[in-house]
């Protein structure tokens, strides 16, 4: 069953056509990348997928359902991580995660919190207040929060932006394993082209609110007559 099916969504903010007819699909276990220059409409697209804002037109279907009509069910099966998301700063790491475990109605919340703490290597930080963590440490808590309900679709807006190369690499391997072993699908944005080459099964390039190219990294490089995704990006961005 298709996890996410987006058809021709549009969103304007005043005169700005932030998203101008984007269609995309994500299948189980698939990692789909949304790439494009600053202001291209990536985050706006993700926010429409999550139901944080509603499209002016077009449709979003999650697990074959209309998320507006099956909001509770759909939200319990997805999750989201982004650097710009605030989490309650005065709570300790375990308390943040426990709160989300409760709000998602996770079975055996204490055990699941221990699991994600282990998975994200947050053991040493579990009693620290969220606001006292470095930004890379906060990012790891965001990812732990995003996995708390074992989502079938993980929406990640620049999830590794603040991570050092070592932790970034470990997070990529972790997410790849989550897709491979648990069939978790992901829709991800990133400005790190090597990361996208490593992680994404399929890529959509978006510019000016429209999808301008689509395929895997190799196909896109071939189509643009270049050797890697970084060069594809430069061509797309400078078109
Ligand atoms: N709430 C809003 N109100 C007004 N304009 C907005 C709003 N959100 C986004 N925009 C505009 O919509 C366009 C797309 O923004 P969006 O955040 O989707 O870009 P992006 O592709 O995520 O860029 P970046 O790579 O910088 O994160 C931009 O021109 C932005 O200024
Ligand atoms: Mg963005």
PDB file of C-alpha atoms and ligand atoms in Angstrom:
ATOM      1  CA  UNK A   1       0.000   0.000   0.000  1.00  0.00           C
ATOM      2  CA  UNK A   2       1.313   3.445  -0.937  1.00  0.00           C
ATOM      3  CA  UNK A   3       2.382   5.325   2.179  1.00  0.00           C
ATOM      4  CA  UNK A   4       2.098   8.832   0.769  1.00  0.00           C
ATOM      5  CA  UNK A   5       0.423  10.031  -2.388  1.00  0.00           C
ATOM      6  CA  UNK A   6       0.563  13.763  -3.077  1.00  0.00           C
ATOM      7  CA  UNK A   7      -1.264  15.063  -6.131  1.00  0.00           C
ATOM      8  CA  UNK A   8      -0.765  18.551  -7.544  1.00  0.00           C
ATOM      9  CA  UNK A   9      -0.653  20.457  -4.264  1.00  0.00           C
ATOM     10  CA  UNK A  10      -0.398  24.225  -4.356  1.00  0.00           C
ATOM     11  CA  UNK A  11       0.151  26.843  -1.696  1.00  0.00           C
ATOM     12  CA  UNK A  12       0.520  30.596  -2.096  1.00  0.00           C
ATOM     13  CA  UNK A  13       1.475  33.084   0.606  1.00  0.00           C
ATOM     14  CA  UNK A  14       0.121  36.349  -0.780  1.00  0.00           C
ATOM     15  CA  UNK A  15       1.831  36.816  -4.129  1.00  0.00           C
ATOM     16  CA  UNK A  16       4.438  34.111  -3.453  1.00  0.00           C
ATOM     17  CA  UNK A  17       3.625  30.748  -5.059  1.00  0.00           C
ATOM     18  CA  UNK A  18       5.549  28.685  -2.538  1.00  0.00           C
ATOM     19  CA  UNK A  19       4.357  25.331  -3.912  1.00  0.00           C
ATOM     20  CA  UNK A  20       2.936  25.279  -7.394  1.00  0.00           C
ATOM     21  CA  UNK A  21       1.627  21.842  -8.321  1.00  0.00           C
ATOM     22  CA  UNK A  22       3.813  19.248  -6.607  1.00  0.00           C
ATOM     23  CA  UNK A  23       3.032  15.532  -6.980  1.00  0.00           C
ATOM     24  CA  UNK A  24       4.980  12.714  -5.377  1.00  0.00           C
ATOM     25  CA  UNK A  25       4.603   9.229  -3.918  1.00  0.00           C
ATOM     26  CA  UNK A  26       6.399   7.301  -1.211  1.00  0.00           C
ATOM     27  CA  UNK A  27       6.159   3.508  -0.951  1.00  0.00           C
ATOM     28  CA  UNK A  28       6.860   1.380   2.162  1.00  0.00           C
ATOM     29  CA  UNK A  29      10.559   1.236   3.053  1.00  0.00           C
ATOM     30  CA  UNK A  30      11.382   3.868   0.470  1.00  0.00           C
ATOM     31  CA  UNK A  31      13.501   6.947   1.235  1.00  0.00           C
ATOM     32  CA  UNK A  32      12.514   9.817  -1.016  1.00  0.00           C
ATOM     33  CA  UNK A  33      14.532  13.029  -1.121  1.00  0.00           C
ATOM     34  CA  UNK A  34      13.193  16.492  -1.815  1.00  0.00           C
ATOM     35  CA  UNK A  35      16.019  18.739  -2.970  1.00  0.00           C
ATOM     36  CA  UNK A  36      16.187  22.298  -4.149  1.00  0.00           C
ATOM     37  CA  UNK A  37      17.509  25.780  -3.500  1.00  0.00           C
ATOM     38  CA  UNK A  38      16.591  27.885  -0.467  1.00  0.00           C
ATOM     39  CA  UNK A  39      12.997  29.031  -0.781  1.00  0.00           C
ATOM     40  CA  UNK A  40      12.123  26.354  -3.384  1.00  0.00           C
ATOM     41  CA  UNK A  41       9.106  25.123  -1.419  1.00  0.00           C
ATOM     42  CA  UNK A  42      10.488  22.008   0.309  1.00  0.00           C
ATOM     43  CA  UNK A  43       9.453  22.786   3.884  1.00  0.00           C
ATOM     44  CA  UNK A  44       6.078  24.106   2.724  1.00  0.00           C
ATOM     45  CA  UNK A  45       5.508  20.792   0.922  1.00  0.00           C
ATOM     46  CA  UNK A  46       6.415  18.817   4.048  1.00  0.00           C
ATOM     47  CA  UNK A  47       4.132  20.980   6.179  1.00  0.00           C
ATOM     48  CA  UNK A  48       1.218  20.207   3.855  1.00  0.00           C
ATOM     49  CA  UNK A  49       2.020  16.474   4.044  1.00  0.00           C
ATOM     50  CA  UNK A  50       1.934  16.746   7.842  1.00  0.00           C
ATOM     51  CA  UNK A  51      -1.303  18.732   7.852  1.00  0.00           C
ATOM     52  CA  UNK A  52       0.364  21.688   9.601  1.00  0.00           C
ATOM     53  CA  UNK A  53      -0.914  23.888   6.778  1.00  0.00           C
ATOM     54  CA  UNK A  54      -3.572  23.024   4.227  1.00  0.00           C
ATOM     55  CA  UNK A  55      -3.034  23.180   0.473  1.00  0.00           C
ATOM     56  CA  UNK A  56      -4.945  25.750  -1.588  1.00  0.00           C
ATOM     57  CA  UNK A  57      -5.653  22.892  -3.994  1.00  0.00           C
ATOM     58  CA  UNK A  58      -4.547  19.340  -4.700  1.00  0.00           C
ATOM     59  CA  UNK A  59      -4.705  16.293  -2.430  1.00  0.00           C
ATOM     60  CA  UNK A  60      -2.614  14.513   0.159  1.00  0.00           C
ATOM     61  CA  UNK A  61      -3.366  10.849   0.902  1.00  0.00           C
ATOM     62  CA  UNK A  62      -1.608   8.978   3.689  1.00  0.00           C
ATOM     63  CA  UNK A  63      -2.002   5.182   3.812  1.00  0.00           C
ATOM     64  CA  UNK A  64      -4.765   5.601   1.262  1.00  0.00           C
ATOM     65  CA  UNK A  65      -6.698   7.892   3.603  1.00  0.00           C
ATOM     66  CA  UNK A  66      -7.713  11.515   3.617  1.00  0.00           C
ATOM     67  CA  UNK A  67      -5.746  12.901   6.590  1.00  0.00           C
ATOM     68  CA  UNK A  68      -8.369  15.591   7.204  1.00  0.00           C
ATOM     69  CA  UNK A  69     -11.014  12.919   7.807  1.00  0.00           C
ATOM     70  CA  UNK A  70      -8.824  10.382   9.631  1.00  0.00           C
ATOM     71  CA  UNK A  71      -6.572  12.807  11.450  1.00  0.00           C
ATOM     72  CA  UNK A  72      -5.970  10.864  14.680  1.00  0.00           C
ATOM     73  CA  UNK A  73      -5.244   7.576  12.947  1.00  0.00           C
ATOM     74  CA  UNK A  74      -2.988   9.130  10.324  1.00  0.00           C
ATOM     75  CA  UNK A  75      -1.024  11.228  12.837  1.00  0.00           C
ATOM     76  CA  UNK A  76      -0.377   8.172  15.002  1.00  0.00           C
ATOM     77  CA  UNK A  77       1.338   6.479  12.027  1.00  0.00           C
ATOM     78  CA  UNK A  78       3.708   9.306  11.026  1.00  0.00           C
ATOM     79  CA  UNK A  79       6.282  11.518  12.727  1.00  0.00           C
ATOM     80  CA  UNK A  80       8.424  14.533  11.997  1.00  0.00           C
ATOM     81  CA  UNK A  81      11.859  15.903  12.860  1.00  0.00           C
ATOM     82  CA  UNK A  82      13.309  19.286  11.950  1.00  0.00           C
ATOM     83  CA  UNK A  83      15.979  21.516  13.411  1.00  0.00           C
ATOM     84  CA  UNK A  84      13.540  24.385  13.817  1.00  0.00           C
ATOM     85  CA  UNK A  85      11.125  22.406  15.980  1.00  0.00           C
ATOM     86  CA  UNK A  86      11.166  23.527  19.570  1.00  0.00           C
ATOM     87  CA  UNK A  87      10.899  20.991  22.354  1.00  0.00           C
ATOM     88  CA  UNK A  88      10.171  21.932  25.977  1.00  0.00           C
ATOM     89  CA  UNK A  89      13.561  23.216  27.161  1.00  0.00           C
ATOM     90  CA  UNK A  90      13.089  22.769  30.885  1.00  0.00           C
ATOM     91  CA  UNK A  91      12.303  19.061  30.560  1.00  0.00           C
ATOM     92  CA  UNK A  92      15.027  16.451  30.842  1.00  0.00           C
ATOM     93  CA  UNK A  93      15.699  14.281  27.789  1.00  0.00           C
ATOM     94  CA  UNK A  94      13.856  11.272  29.207  1.00  0.00           C
ATOM     95  CA  UNK A  95      10.913  13.482  30.205  1.00  0.00           C
ATOM     96  CA  UNK A  96      10.628  14.971  26.703  1.00  0.00           C
ATOM     97  CA  UNK A  97      10.582  11.478  25.222  1.00  0.00           C
ATOM     98  CA  UNK A  98       8.172  10.153  27.848  1.00  0.00           C
ATOM     99  CA  UNK A  99       5.777  13.037  27.118  1.00  0.00           C
ATOM    100  CA  UNK A 100       5.770  12.212  23.406  1.00  0.00           C
ATOM    101  CA  UNK A 101       5.399   8.487  24.130  1.00  0.00           C
ATOM    102  CA  UNK A 102       2.251   9.293  26.121  1.00  0.00           C
ATOM    103  CA  UNK A 103       0.892  11.700  23.539  1.00  0.00           C
ATOM    104  CA  UNK A 104       1.280   9.054  20.819  1.00  0.00           C
ATOM    105  CA  UNK A 105      -0.358   6.446  23.011  1.00  0.00           C
ATOM    106  CA  UNK A 106       2.709   4.199  22.744  1.00  0.00           C
ATOM    107  CA  UNK A 107       2.263   0.813  24.437  1.00  0.00           C
ATOM    108  CA  UNK A 108       4.757   0.436  27.344  1.00  0.00           C
ATOM    109  CA  UNK A 109       6.060   4.035  27.141  1.00  0.00           C
ATOM    110  CA  UNK A 110       8.926   3.647  29.629  1.00  0.00           C
ATOM    111  CA  UNK A 111      10.367   0.698  27.721  1.00  0.00           C
ATOM    112  CA  UNK A 112      10.054   2.497  24.365  1.00  0.00           C
ATOM    113  CA  UNK A 113      11.813   5.573  25.789  1.00  0.00           C
ATOM    114  CA  UNK A 114      14.683   3.335  26.938  1.00  0.00           C
ATOM    115  CA  UNK A 115      14.823   1.795  23.458  1.00  0.00           C
ATOM    116  CA  UNK A 116      15.084   5.084  21.584  1.00  0.00           C
ATOM    117  CA  UNK A 117      17.603   6.411  24.121  1.00  0.00           C
ATOM    118  CA  UNK A 118      19.740   3.360  23.396  1.00  0.00           C
ATOM    119  CA  UNK A 119      19.189   3.605  19.626  1.00  0.00           C
ATOM    120  CA  UNK A 120      20.214   7.276  19.467  1.00  0.00           C
ATOM    121  CA  UNK A 121      23.040   6.819  21.985  1.00  0.00           C
ATOM    122  CA  UNK A 122      21.502   9.330  24.406  1.00  0.00           C
ATOM    123  CA  UNK A 123      22.274   7.381  27.601  1.00  0.00           C
ATOM    124  CA  UNK A 124      24.728   9.942  28.957  1.00  0.00           C
ATOM    125  CA  UNK A 125      22.293  12.785  28.255  1.00  0.00           C
ATOM    126  CA  UNK A 126      19.071  11.281  29.559  1.00  0.00           C
ATOM    127  CA  UNK A 127      18.890  13.447  32.722  1.00  0.00           C
ATOM    128  CA  UNK A 128      20.043  16.665  31.078  1.00  0.00           C
ATOM    129  CA  UNK A 129      17.584  19.471  30.338  1.00  0.00           C
ATOM    130  CA  UNK A 130      16.796  19.833  26.640  1.00  0.00           C
ATOM    131  CA  UNK A 131      17.771  23.533  26.531  1.00  0.00           C
ATOM    132  CA  UNK A 132      21.213  22.733  27.960  1.00  0.00           C
ATOM    133  CA  UNK A 133      22.130  20.403  25.088  1.00  0.00           C
ATOM    134  CA  UNK A 134      24.323  21.408  22.163  1.00  0.00           C
ATOM    135  CA  UNK A 135      22.473  21.764  18.871  1.00  0.00           C
ATOM    136  CA  UNK A 136      23.803  18.435  17.592  1.00  0.00           C
ATOM    137  CA  UNK A 137      22.669  16.738  20.806  1.00  0.00           C
ATOM    138  CA  UNK A 138      19.244  18.369  20.443  1.00  0.00           C
ATOM    139  CA  UNK A 139      19.059  16.992  16.911  1.00  0.00           C
ATOM    140  CA  UNK A 140      19.585  13.473  18.249  1.00  0.00           C
ATOM    141  CA  UNK A 141      16.746  13.999  20.737  1.00  0.00           C
ATOM    142  CA  UNK A 142      14.566  15.226  17.848  1.00  0.00           C
ATOM    143  CA  UNK A 143      15.305  11.995  15.977  1.00  0.00           C
ATOM    144  CA  UNK A 144      14.580   9.913  19.079  1.00  0.00           C
ATOM    145  CA  UNK A 145      11.259  11.743  19.438  1.00  0.00           C
ATOM    146  CA  UNK A 146      10.509  11.113  15.758  1.00  0.00           C
ATOM    147  CA  UNK A 147      10.993   7.343  16.198  1.00  0.00           C
ATOM    148  CA  UNK A 148       9.065   7.049  19.464  1.00  0.00           C
ATOM    149  CA  UNK A 149       5.828   5.814  17.846  1.00  0.00           C
ATOM    150  CA  UNK A 150       7.570   3.544  15.309  1.00  0.00           C
ATOM    151  CA  UNK A 151       6.143   5.634  12.476  1.00  0.00           C
ATOM    152  CA  UNK A 152       5.434   4.101   9.076  1.00  0.00           C
ATOM    153  CA  UNK A 153       6.357   7.442   7.506  1.00  0.00           C
ATOM    154  CA  UNK A 154       9.106   9.634   8.868  1.00  0.00           C
ATOM    155  CA  UNK A 155       9.184  13.202   7.563  1.00  0.00           C
ATOM    156  CA  UNK A 156      12.609  14.755   8.070  1.00  0.00           C
ATOM    157  CA  UNK A 157      13.388  18.390   7.260  1.00  0.00           C
ATOM    158  CA  UNK A 158      17.189  18.711   7.106  1.00  0.00           C
ATOM    159  CA  UNK A 159      17.609  16.172   9.923  1.00  0.00           C
ATOM    160  CA  UNK A 160      21.405  16.091   9.984  1.00  0.00           C
ATOM    161  CA  UNK A 161      22.123  19.797   9.417  1.00  0.00           C
ATOM    162  CA  UNK A 162      23.767  20.408  12.806  1.00  0.00           C
ATOM    163  CA  UNK A 163      25.534  17.072  13.211  1.00  0.00           C
ATOM    164  CA  UNK A 164      29.288  16.595  13.086  1.00  0.00           C
ATOM    165  CA  UNK A 165      30.475  14.251  10.281  1.00  0.00           C
ATOM    166  CA  UNK A 166      30.854  11.287  12.641  1.00  0.00           C
ATOM    167  CA  UNK A 167      27.430  11.584  14.283  1.00  0.00           C
ATOM    168  CA  UNK A 168      25.867  12.525  10.933  1.00  0.00           C
ATOM    169  CA  UNK A 169      27.227   9.327   9.434  1.00  0.00           C
ATOM    170  CA  UNK A 170      25.915   7.252  12.327  1.00  0.00           C
ATOM    171  CA  UNK A 171      22.470   8.848  12.028  1.00  0.00           C
ATOM    172  CA  UNK A 172      22.365   8.106   8.290  1.00  0.00           C
ATOM    173  CA  UNK A 173      23.256   4.455   8.926  1.00  0.00           C
ATOM    174  CA  UNK A 174      20.611   4.294  11.643  1.00  0.00           C
ATOM    175  CA  UNK A 175      17.924   5.731   9.373  1.00  0.00           C
ATOM    176  CA  UNK A 176      18.929   3.401   6.536  1.00  0.00           C
ATOM    177  CA  UNK A 177      18.648   0.435   8.886  1.00  0.00           C
ATOM    178  CA  UNK A 178      15.230   1.669  10.017  1.00  0.00           C
ATOM    179  CA  UNK A 179      14.045   1.733   6.413  1.00  0.00           C
ATOM    180  CA  UNK A 180      15.586  -1.626   5.530  1.00  0.00           C
ATOM    181  CA  UNK A 181      14.709  -3.597   8.655  1.00  0.00           C
ATOM    182  CA  UNK A 182      11.454  -1.993   9.764  1.00  0.00           C
ATOM    183  CA  UNK A 183      10.132  -0.901   6.364  1.00  0.00           C
ATOM    184  CA  UNK A 184       9.916   2.662   7.580  1.00  0.00           C
ATOM    185  CA  UNK A 185       9.360   5.068   4.698  1.00  0.00           C
ATOM    186  CA  UNK A 186      10.955   8.508   4.736  1.00  0.00           C
ATOM    187  CA  UNK A 187      10.482  11.816   3.010  1.00  0.00           C
ATOM    188  CA  UNK A 188      13.574  13.866   3.617  1.00  0.00           C
ATOM    189  CA  UNK A 189      15.068  17.221   2.658  1.00  0.00           C
ATOM    190  CA  UNK A 190      18.764  17.970   2.826  1.00  0.00           C
ATOM    191  CA  UNK A 191      21.389  20.290   1.399  1.00  0.00           C
ATOM    192  CA  UNK A 192      24.034  17.604   1.871  1.00  0.00           C
ATOM    193  CA  UNK A 193      24.319  15.967  -1.559  1.00  0.00           C
ATOM    194  CA  UNK A 194      26.515  13.091  -0.386  1.00  0.00           C
ATOM    195  CA  UNK A 195      23.935  12.287   2.248  1.00  0.00           C
ATOM    196  CA  UNK A 196      21.188  12.241  -0.356  1.00  0.00           C
ATOM    197  CA  UNK A 197      23.249  10.018  -2.666  1.00  0.00           C
ATOM    198  CA  UNK A 198      23.850   7.650   0.229  1.00  0.00           C
ATOM    199  CA  UNK A 199      20.289   7.556   1.532  1.00  0.00           C
ATOM    200  CA  UNK A 200      17.646   8.290  -1.061  1.00  0.00           C
ATOM    201  CA  UNK A 201      16.156   5.703  -3.371  1.00  0.00           C
ATOM    202  CA  UNK A 202      14.489   8.451  -5.376  1.00  0.00           C
ATOM    203  CA  UNK A 203      14.944  12.193  -5.562  1.00  0.00           C
ATOM    204  CA  UNK A 204      12.640  15.010  -6.587  1.00  0.00           C
ATOM    205  CA  UNK A 205      14.238  18.327  -7.437  1.00  0.00           C
ATOM    206  CA  UNK A 206      12.027  21.278  -6.678  1.00  0.00           C
ATOM    207  CA  UNK A 207      12.621  24.841  -7.862  1.00  0.00           C
ATOM    208  CA  UNK A 208      10.195  27.728  -7.713  1.00  0.00           C
ATOM    209  CA  UNK A 209       7.558  25.452  -6.192  1.00  0.00           C
ATOM    210  CA  UNK A 210       7.635  22.930  -9.054  1.00  0.00           C
ATOM    211  CA  UNK A 211       9.224  19.526  -9.504  1.00  0.00           C
ATOM    212  CA  UNK A 212      11.812  20.036 -12.231  1.00  0.00           C
ATOM    213  CA  UNK A 213      13.601  16.667 -12.220  1.00  0.00           C
ATOM    214  CA  UNK A 214      13.116  13.236 -10.744  1.00  0.00           C
ATOM    215  CA  UNK A 215      14.978   9.936 -10.509  1.00  0.00           C
ATOM    216  CA  UNK A 216      17.750   8.275  -8.553  1.00  0.00           C
ATOM    217  CA  UNK A 217      21.131   9.998  -8.198  1.00  0.00           C
ATOM    218  CA  UNK A 218      22.644   8.083 -11.114  1.00  0.00           C
ATOM    219  CA  UNK A 219      19.724   8.760 -13.457  1.00  0.00           C
ATOM    220  CA  UNK A 220      19.761  12.458 -12.621  1.00  0.00           C
ATOM    221  CA  UNK A 221      23.506  12.763 -13.162  1.00  0.00           C
ATOM    222  CA  UNK A 222      23.058  11.028 -16.530  1.00  0.00           C
ATOM    223  CA  UNK A 223      20.174  13.253 -17.515  1.00  0.00           C
ATOM    224  CA  UNK A 224      22.189  16.407 -16.768  1.00  0.00           C
ATOM    225  CA  UNK A 225      25.424  15.041 -18.252  1.00  0.00           C
ATOM    226  CA  UNK A 226      27.392  15.395 -14.996  1.00  0.00           C
ATOM    227  CA  UNK A 227      29.069  13.006 -12.574  1.00  0.00           C
ATOM    228  CA  UNK A 228      27.326  13.605  -9.263  1.00  0.00           C
ATOM    229  CA  UNK A 229      24.327  15.097  -7.506  1.00  0.00           C
ATOM    230  CA  UNK A 230      26.213  18.192  -6.385  1.00  0.00           C
ATOM    231  CA  UNK A 231      26.647  19.158 -10.043  1.00  0.00           C
ATOM    232  CA  UNK A 232      23.029  18.313 -10.816  1.00  0.00           C
ATOM    233  CA  UNK A 233      22.034  20.660  -8.004  1.00  0.00           C
ATOM    234  CA  UNK A 234      24.157  23.501  -9.382  1.00  0.00           C
ATOM    235  CA  UNK A 235      22.650  23.050 -12.837  1.00  0.00           C
ATOM    236  CA  UNK A 236      19.092  22.948 -11.496  1.00  0.00           C
ATOM    237  CA  UNK A 237      19.620  25.902  -9.166  1.00  0.00           C
ATOM    238  CA  UNK A 238      21.233  28.059 -11.879  1.00  0.00           C
ATOM    239  CA  UNK A 239      18.791  27.242 -14.652  1.00  0.00           C
TER     240      UNK A 239
HETATM  241  N1  LIG B   1       4.369  31.210   6.503  1.00  0.00           N
HETATM  242  C1  LIG B   1       4.816  31.827   5.413  1.00  0.00           C
HETATM  243  N2  LIG B   1       4.410  33.064   5.095  1.00  0.00           N
HETATM  244  C2  LIG B   1       4.848  33.673   3.983  1.00  0.00           C
HETATM  245  N3  LIG B   1       5.715  33.125   3.101  1.00  0.00           N
HETATM  246  C3  LIG B   1       6.162  31.897   3.368  1.00  0.00           C
HETATM  247  C4  LIG B   1       5.746  31.183   4.528  1.00  0.00           C
HETATM  248  N4  LIG B   1       6.359  29.976   4.517  1.00  0.00           N
HETATM  249  C5  LIG B   1       7.121  29.951   3.412  1.00  0.00           C
HETATM  250  N5  LIG B   1       7.007  31.090   2.722  1.00  0.00           N
HETATM  251  C6  LIG B   1       7.674  31.401   1.431  1.00  0.00           C
HETATM  252  O1  LIG B   1       7.482  30.296   0.586  1.00  0.00           O
HETATM  253  C7  LIG B   1       8.665  30.025  -0.166  1.00  0.00           C
HETATM  254  C8  LIG B   1       9.094  28.587   0.081  1.00  0.00           C
HETATM  255  O2  LIG B   1       9.588  28.463   1.408  1.00  0.00           O
HETATM  256  P1  LIG B   1      10.044  27.061   2.013  1.00  0.00           P
HETATM  257  O3  LIG B   1      10.293  27.263   3.459  1.00  0.00           O
HETATM  258  O4  LIG B   1       9.072  26.021   1.620  1.00  0.00           O
HETATM  259  O5  LIG B   1      11.421  26.828   1.240  1.00  0.00           O
HETATM  260  P2  LIG B   1      12.492  25.663   1.398  1.00  0.00           P
HETATM  261  O6  LIG B   1      12.600  25.000   0.072  1.00  0.00           O
HETATM  262  O7  LIG B   1      12.182  24.828   2.575  1.00  0.00           O
HETATM  263  O8  LIG B   1      13.854  26.481   1.619  1.00  0.00           O
HETATM  264  P3  LIG B   1      15.147  26.218   2.587  1.00  0.00           P
HETATM  265  O9  LIG B   1      16.089  25.374   1.800  1.00  0.00           O
HETATM  266  O10 LIG B   1      15.696  27.595   2.783  1.00  0.00           O
HETATM  267  O11 LIG B   1      14.670  25.578   3.855  1.00  0.00           O
HETATM  268  C9  LIG B   1       9.670  31.094   0.243  1.00  0.00           C
HETATM  269  O12 LIG B   1       9.634  32.122  -0.709  1.00  0.00           O
HETATM  270  C10 LIG B   1       9.167  31.572   1.585  1.00  0.00           C
HETATM  271  O13 LIG B   1       9.514  32.913   1.805  1.00  0.00           O
HETATM  272 MG1  LIG B   2      13.131  24.484   4.369  1.00  0.00          MG
END
